[in-house]
CSV table of C-alpha atoms in Angstrom, one decimal:
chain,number,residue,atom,x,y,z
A,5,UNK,CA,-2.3,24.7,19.3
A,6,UNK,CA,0.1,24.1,22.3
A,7,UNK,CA,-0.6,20.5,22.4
A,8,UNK,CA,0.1,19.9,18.6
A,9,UNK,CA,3.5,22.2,19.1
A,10,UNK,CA,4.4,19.8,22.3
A,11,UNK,CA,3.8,16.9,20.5
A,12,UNK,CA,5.5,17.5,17.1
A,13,UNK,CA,8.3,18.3,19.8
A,14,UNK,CA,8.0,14.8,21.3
A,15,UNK,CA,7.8,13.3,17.8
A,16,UNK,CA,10.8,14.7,15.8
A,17,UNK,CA,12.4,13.7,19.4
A,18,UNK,CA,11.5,10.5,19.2
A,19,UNK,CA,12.9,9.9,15.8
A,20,UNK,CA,16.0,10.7,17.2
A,21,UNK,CA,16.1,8.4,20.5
A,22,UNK,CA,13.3,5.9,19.6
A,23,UNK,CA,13.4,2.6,17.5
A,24,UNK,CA,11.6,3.5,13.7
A,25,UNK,CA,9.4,0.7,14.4
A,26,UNK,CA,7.9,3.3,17.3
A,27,UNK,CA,8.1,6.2,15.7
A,28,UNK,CA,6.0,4.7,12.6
A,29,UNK,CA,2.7,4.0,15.1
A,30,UNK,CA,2.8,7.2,17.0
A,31,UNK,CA,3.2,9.4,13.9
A,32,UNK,CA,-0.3,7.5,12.8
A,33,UNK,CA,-1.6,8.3,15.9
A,34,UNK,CA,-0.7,11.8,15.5
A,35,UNK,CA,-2.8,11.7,12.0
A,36,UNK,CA,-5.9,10.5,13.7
A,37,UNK,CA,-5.3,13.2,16.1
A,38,UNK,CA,-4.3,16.4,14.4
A,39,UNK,CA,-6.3,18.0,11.2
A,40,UNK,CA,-3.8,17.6,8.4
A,41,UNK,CA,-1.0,16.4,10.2
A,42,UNK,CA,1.7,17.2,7.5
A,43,UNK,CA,4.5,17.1,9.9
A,44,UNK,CA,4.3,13.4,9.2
A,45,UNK,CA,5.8,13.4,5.9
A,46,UNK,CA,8.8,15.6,7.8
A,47,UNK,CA,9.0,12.8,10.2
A,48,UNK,CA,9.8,10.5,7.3
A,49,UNK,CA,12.1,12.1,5.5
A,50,UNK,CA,14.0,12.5,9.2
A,51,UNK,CA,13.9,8.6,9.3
A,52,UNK,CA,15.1,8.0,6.1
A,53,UNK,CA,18.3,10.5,6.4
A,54,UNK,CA,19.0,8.1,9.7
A,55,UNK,CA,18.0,4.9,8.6
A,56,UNK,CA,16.9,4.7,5.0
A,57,UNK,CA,18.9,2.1,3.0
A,58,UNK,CA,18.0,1.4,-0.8
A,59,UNK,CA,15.4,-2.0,-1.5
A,60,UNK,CA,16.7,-3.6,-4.2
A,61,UNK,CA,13.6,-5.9,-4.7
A,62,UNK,CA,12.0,-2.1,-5.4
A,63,UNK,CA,14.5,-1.5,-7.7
A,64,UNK,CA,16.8,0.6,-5.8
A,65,UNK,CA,14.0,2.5,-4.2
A,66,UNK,CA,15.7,5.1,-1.5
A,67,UNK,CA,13.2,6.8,0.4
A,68,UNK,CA,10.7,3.8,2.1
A,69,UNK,CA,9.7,5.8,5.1
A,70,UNK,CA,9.2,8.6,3.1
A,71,UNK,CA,6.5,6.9,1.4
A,72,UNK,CA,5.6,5.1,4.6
A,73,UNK,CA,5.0,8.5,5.8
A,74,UNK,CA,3.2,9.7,2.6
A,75,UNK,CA,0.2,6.6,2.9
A,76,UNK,CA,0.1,6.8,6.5
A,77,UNK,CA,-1.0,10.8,6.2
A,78,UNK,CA,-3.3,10.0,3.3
A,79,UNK,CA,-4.7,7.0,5.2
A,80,UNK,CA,-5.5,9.4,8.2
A,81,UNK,CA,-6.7,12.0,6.1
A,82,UNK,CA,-9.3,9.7,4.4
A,83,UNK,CA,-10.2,7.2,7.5
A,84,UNK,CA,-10.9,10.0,10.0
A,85,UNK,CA,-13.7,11.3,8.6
A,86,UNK,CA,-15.6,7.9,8.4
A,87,UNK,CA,-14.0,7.3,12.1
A,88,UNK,CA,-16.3,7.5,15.3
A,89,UNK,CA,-13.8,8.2,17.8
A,90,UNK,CA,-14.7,10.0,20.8
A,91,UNK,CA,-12.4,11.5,23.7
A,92,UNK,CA,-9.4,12.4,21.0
């Protein structure tokens, strides 16, 4: 439990200090790692208050990480399972 509180800590951080394109990869790794990790979808909606912009080929779509965010916790949540990963 400390280590999931330690590294939440060290993620919402990193959203703050850290390049998106940093942040994106370590929140999936914190997917694989943690049973439903929902602190991911917090993460995006972090990145998207600092860095969201609309797409207009998406039709004005607002909230990309957000849904980045949203796949990369399903994706988690439904590869882990079928996963053989040992050490984590």
């Amino acid at each position: 439990m400390l280590l999931r509180i330690v590294v939440d800590f060290a993620l919402f951080t990193a959203v703050f200090f850290v390049p998106w394109w940093v942040v994106v990869p370590a929140a999936l790794l914190f997917s694989f790692r943690f049973h439903r990790a929902y602190e991911i979808m917090a993460v995006g909606v972090v990145l998207d208050a600092l860095y969201g912009l609309p797409i207009p080929a998406f039709g004005g779509f607002r909230f990309p990480f957000t849904a980045l965010c949203v796949v990369l916790f399903l994706a988690g949540e439904f590869l882990k399972p079928r996963l053989r990963v040992r050490g984590w």
